[in-house]
PDB file of C-alpha atoms in Angstrom:
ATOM      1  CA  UNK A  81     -21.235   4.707  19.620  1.00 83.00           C
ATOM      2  CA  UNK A  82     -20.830   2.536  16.933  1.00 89.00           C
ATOM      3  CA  UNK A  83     -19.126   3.291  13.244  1.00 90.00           C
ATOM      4  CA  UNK A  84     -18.771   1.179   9.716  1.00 92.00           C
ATOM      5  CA  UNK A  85     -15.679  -0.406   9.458  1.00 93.00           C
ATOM      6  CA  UNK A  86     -14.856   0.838   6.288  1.00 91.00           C
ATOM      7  CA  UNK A  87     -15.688   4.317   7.333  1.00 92.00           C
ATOM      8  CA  UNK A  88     -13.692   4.057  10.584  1.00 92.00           C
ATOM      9  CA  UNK A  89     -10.544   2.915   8.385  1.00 92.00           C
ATOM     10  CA  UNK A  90     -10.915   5.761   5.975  1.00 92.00           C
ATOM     11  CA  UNK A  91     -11.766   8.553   9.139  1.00 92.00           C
ATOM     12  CA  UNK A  92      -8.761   6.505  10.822  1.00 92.00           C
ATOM     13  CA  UNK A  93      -6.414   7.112   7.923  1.00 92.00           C
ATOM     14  CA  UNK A  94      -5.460   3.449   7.658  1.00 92.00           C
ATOM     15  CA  UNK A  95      -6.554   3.538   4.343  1.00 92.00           C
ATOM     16  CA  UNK A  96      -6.617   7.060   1.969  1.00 93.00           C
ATOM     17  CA  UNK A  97      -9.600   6.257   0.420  1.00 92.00           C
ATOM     18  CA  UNK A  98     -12.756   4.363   1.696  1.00 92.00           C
ATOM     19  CA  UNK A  99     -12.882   2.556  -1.042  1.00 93.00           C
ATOM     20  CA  UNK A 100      -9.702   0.848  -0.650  1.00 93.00           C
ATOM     21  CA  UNK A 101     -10.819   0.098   3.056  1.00 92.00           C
ATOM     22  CA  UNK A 102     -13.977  -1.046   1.404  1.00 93.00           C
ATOM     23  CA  UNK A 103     -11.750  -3.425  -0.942  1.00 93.00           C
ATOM     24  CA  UNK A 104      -9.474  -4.467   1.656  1.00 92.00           C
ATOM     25  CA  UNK A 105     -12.564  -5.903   3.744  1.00 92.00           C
ATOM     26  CA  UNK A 106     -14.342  -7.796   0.400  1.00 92.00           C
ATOM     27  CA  UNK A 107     -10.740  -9.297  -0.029  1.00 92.00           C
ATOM     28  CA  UNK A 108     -10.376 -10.421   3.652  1.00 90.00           C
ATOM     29  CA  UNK A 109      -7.314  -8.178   4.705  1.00 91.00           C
ATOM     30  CA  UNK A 110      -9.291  -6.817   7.245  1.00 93.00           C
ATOM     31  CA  UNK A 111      -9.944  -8.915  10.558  1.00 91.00           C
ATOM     32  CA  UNK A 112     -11.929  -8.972  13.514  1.00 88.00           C
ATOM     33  CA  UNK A 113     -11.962 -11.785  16.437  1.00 82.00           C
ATOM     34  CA  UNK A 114     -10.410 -13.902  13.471  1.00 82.00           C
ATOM     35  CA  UNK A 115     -12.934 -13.972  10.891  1.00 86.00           C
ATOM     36  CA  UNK A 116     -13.087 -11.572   7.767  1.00 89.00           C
ATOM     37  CA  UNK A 117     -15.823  -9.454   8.033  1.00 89.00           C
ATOM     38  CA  UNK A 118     -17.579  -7.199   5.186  1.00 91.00           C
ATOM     39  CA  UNK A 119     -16.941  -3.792   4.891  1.00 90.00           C
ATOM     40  CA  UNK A 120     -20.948  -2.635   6.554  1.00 90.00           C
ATOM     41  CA  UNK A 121     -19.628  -4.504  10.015  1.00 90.00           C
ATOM     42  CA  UNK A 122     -20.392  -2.028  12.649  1.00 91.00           C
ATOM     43  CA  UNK A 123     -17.735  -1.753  15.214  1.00 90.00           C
ATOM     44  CA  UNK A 124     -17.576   0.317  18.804  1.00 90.00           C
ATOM     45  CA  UNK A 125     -14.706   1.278  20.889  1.00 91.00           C
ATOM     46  CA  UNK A 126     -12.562  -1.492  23.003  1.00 90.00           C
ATOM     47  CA  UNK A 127     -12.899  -3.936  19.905  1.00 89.00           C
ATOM     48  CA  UNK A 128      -9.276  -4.583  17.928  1.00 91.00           C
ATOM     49  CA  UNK A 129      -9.082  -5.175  14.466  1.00 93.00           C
ATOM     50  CA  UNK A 130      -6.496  -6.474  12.246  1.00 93.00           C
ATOM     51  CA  UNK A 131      -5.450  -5.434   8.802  1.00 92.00           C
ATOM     52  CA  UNK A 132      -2.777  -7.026   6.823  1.00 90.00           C
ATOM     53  CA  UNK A 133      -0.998  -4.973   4.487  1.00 86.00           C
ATOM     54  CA  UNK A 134       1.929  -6.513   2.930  1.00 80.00           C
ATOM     55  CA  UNK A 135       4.311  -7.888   4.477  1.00 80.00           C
ATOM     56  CA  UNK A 136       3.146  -7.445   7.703  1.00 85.00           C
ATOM     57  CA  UNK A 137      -0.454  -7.348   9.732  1.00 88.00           C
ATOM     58  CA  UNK A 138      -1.490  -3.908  11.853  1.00 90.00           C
ATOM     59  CA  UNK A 139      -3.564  -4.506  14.914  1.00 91.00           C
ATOM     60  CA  UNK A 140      -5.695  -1.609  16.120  1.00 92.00           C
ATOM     61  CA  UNK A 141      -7.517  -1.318  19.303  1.00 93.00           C
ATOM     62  CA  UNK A 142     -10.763   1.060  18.581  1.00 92.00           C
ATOM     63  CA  UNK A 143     -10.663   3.883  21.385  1.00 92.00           C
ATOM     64  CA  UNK A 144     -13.088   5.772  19.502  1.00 91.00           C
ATOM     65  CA  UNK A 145     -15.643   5.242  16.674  1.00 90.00           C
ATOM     66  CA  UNK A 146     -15.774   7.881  14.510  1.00 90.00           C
ATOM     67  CA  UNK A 147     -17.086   8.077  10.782  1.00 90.00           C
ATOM     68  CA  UNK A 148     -15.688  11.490   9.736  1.00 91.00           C
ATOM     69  CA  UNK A 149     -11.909  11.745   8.822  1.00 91.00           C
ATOM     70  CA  UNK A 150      -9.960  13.937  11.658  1.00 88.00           C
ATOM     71  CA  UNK A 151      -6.720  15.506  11.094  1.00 90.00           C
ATOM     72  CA  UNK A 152      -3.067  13.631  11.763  1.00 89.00           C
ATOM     73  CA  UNK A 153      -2.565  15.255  15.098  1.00 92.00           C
ATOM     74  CA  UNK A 154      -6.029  13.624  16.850  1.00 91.00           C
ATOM     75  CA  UNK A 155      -5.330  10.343  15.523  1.00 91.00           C
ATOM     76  CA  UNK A 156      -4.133   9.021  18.860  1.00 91.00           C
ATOM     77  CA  UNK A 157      -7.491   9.434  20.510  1.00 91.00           C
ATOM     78  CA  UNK A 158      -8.766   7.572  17.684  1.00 91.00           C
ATOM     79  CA  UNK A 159      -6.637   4.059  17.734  1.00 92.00           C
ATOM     80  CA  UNK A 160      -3.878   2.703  19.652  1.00 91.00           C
ATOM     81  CA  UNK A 161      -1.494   0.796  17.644  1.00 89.00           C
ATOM     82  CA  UNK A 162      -1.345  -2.697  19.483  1.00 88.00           C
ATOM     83  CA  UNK A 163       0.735  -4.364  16.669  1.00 84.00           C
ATOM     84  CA  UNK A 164       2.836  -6.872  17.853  1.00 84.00           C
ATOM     85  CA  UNK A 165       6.968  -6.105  17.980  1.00 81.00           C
ATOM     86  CA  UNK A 166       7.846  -9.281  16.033  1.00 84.00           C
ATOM     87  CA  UNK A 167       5.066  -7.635  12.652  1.00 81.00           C
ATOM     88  CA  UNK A 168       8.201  -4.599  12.760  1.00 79.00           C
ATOM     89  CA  UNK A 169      10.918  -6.703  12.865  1.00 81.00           C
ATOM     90  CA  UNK A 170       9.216  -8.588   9.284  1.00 78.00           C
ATOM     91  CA  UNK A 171       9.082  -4.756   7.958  1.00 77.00           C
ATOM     92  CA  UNK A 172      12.620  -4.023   8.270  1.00 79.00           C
ATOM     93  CA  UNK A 173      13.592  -7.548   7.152  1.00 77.00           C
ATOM     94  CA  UNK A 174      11.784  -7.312   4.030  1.00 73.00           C
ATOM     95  CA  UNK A 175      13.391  -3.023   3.775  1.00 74.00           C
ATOM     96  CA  UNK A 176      16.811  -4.504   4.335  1.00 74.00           C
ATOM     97  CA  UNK A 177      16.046  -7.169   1.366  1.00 67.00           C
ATOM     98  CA  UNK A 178      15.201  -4.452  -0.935  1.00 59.00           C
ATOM     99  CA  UNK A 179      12.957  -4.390  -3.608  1.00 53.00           C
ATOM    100  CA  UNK A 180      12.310  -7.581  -4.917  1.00 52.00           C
ATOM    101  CA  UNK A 181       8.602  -6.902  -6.192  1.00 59.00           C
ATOM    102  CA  UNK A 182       9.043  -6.647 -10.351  1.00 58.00           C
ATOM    103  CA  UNK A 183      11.205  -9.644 -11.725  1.00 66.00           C
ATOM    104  CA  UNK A 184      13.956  -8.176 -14.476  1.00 65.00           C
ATOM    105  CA  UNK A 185      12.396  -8.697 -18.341  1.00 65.00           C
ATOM    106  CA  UNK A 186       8.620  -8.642 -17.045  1.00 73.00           C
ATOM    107  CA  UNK A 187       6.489  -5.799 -17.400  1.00 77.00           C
ATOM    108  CA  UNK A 188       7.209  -2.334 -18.953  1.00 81.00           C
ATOM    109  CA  UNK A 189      11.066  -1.411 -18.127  1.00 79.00           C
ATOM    110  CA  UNK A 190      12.241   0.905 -15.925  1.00 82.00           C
ATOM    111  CA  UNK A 191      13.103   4.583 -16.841  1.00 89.00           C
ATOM    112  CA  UNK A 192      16.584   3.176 -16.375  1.00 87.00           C
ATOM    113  CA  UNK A 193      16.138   0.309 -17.972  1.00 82.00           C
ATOM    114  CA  UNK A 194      14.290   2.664 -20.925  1.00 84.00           C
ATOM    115  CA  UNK A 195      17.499   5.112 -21.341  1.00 87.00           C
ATOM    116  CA  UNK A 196      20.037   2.058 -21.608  1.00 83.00           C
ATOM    117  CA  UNK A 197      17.946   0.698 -24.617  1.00 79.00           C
ATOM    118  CA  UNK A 198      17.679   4.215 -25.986  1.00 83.00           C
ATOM    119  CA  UNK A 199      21.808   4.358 -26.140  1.00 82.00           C
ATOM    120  CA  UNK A 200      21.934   0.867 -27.550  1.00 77.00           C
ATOM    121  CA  UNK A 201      19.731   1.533 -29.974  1.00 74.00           C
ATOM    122  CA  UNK A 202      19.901   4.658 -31.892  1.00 69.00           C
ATOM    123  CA  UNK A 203      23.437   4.944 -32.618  1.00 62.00           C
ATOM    124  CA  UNK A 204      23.210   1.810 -34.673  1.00 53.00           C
ATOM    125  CA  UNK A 205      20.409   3.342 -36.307  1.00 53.00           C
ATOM    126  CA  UNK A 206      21.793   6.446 -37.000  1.00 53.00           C
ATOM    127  CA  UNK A 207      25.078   4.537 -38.027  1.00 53.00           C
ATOM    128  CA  UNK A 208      23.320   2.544 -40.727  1.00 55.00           C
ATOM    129  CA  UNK A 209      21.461   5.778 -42.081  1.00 52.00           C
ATOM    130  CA  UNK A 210      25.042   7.465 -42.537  1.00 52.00           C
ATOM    131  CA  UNK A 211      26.923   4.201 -44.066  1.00 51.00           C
ATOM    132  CA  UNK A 212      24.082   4.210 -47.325  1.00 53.00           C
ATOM    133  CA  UNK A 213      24.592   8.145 -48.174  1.00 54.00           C
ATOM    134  CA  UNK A 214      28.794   7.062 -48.300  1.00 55.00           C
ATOM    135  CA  UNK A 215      27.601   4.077 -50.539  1.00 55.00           C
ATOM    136  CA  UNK A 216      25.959   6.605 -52.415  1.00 51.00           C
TER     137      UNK A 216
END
């Protein structure tokens, strides 16, 4: 039996949506025998595939080719996990690191960030408002 790749992601719940499988193929996250492939690649049971989500790449062995999503608990007649022990040890590297994504002063702030320039800010304001009326 053979399945799209794309589907078999998606059914495989690698990805929640086929779409993002879809986009993760067209981008060339997605691997198989060590050439990108598109997201309409057929694929059958025994092949492995690798997908690279950040920081580390997944490798999957296909034990069965399926095209309709299957709940949590049958996933391990679906795929066997076959990532390599070292890929982990980059996960927890980058966990122990912390989060290091969003550089400070770029992009919208932080809800923190939002609350501190609240307090700056409207005291003063509401400072200056009451020094006019007593120069009234």
């Amino acid at each position: 039996m053979e399945a799209r790749i794309d589907k078999w992601l998606w059914a495989a719940r690698i990805f929640k949506t086929r779409s993002l499988a879809a986009d993760a193929c067209k981008n060339g996250r997605v691997t198989f025998n060590g050439s990108t492939i598109k997201p309409s690649r057929m694929i059958k049971e025994g092949d492995t595939i690798h997908v690279k989500k950040s920081p580390i790449t997944y490798s999957f062995k296909v034990l069965k080719a399926i095209e309709q999503r299957v709940g949590a608990k049958l996933i391990p007649e679906i795929y066997e996990n076959v990532t390599d022990p070292k890929q982990y040890e980059l996960l927890e590297m980058s966990r122990i690191s912390g989060f290091v994504d969003r550089a400070r002063g770029t992009g919208r702030p932080t809800k923190k960030e939002r609350r501190a320039l609240d307090a700056f800010v409207e005291p003063v304001i509401f400072g200056i408002d009451d020094d006019f009326d007593e120069l009234d």
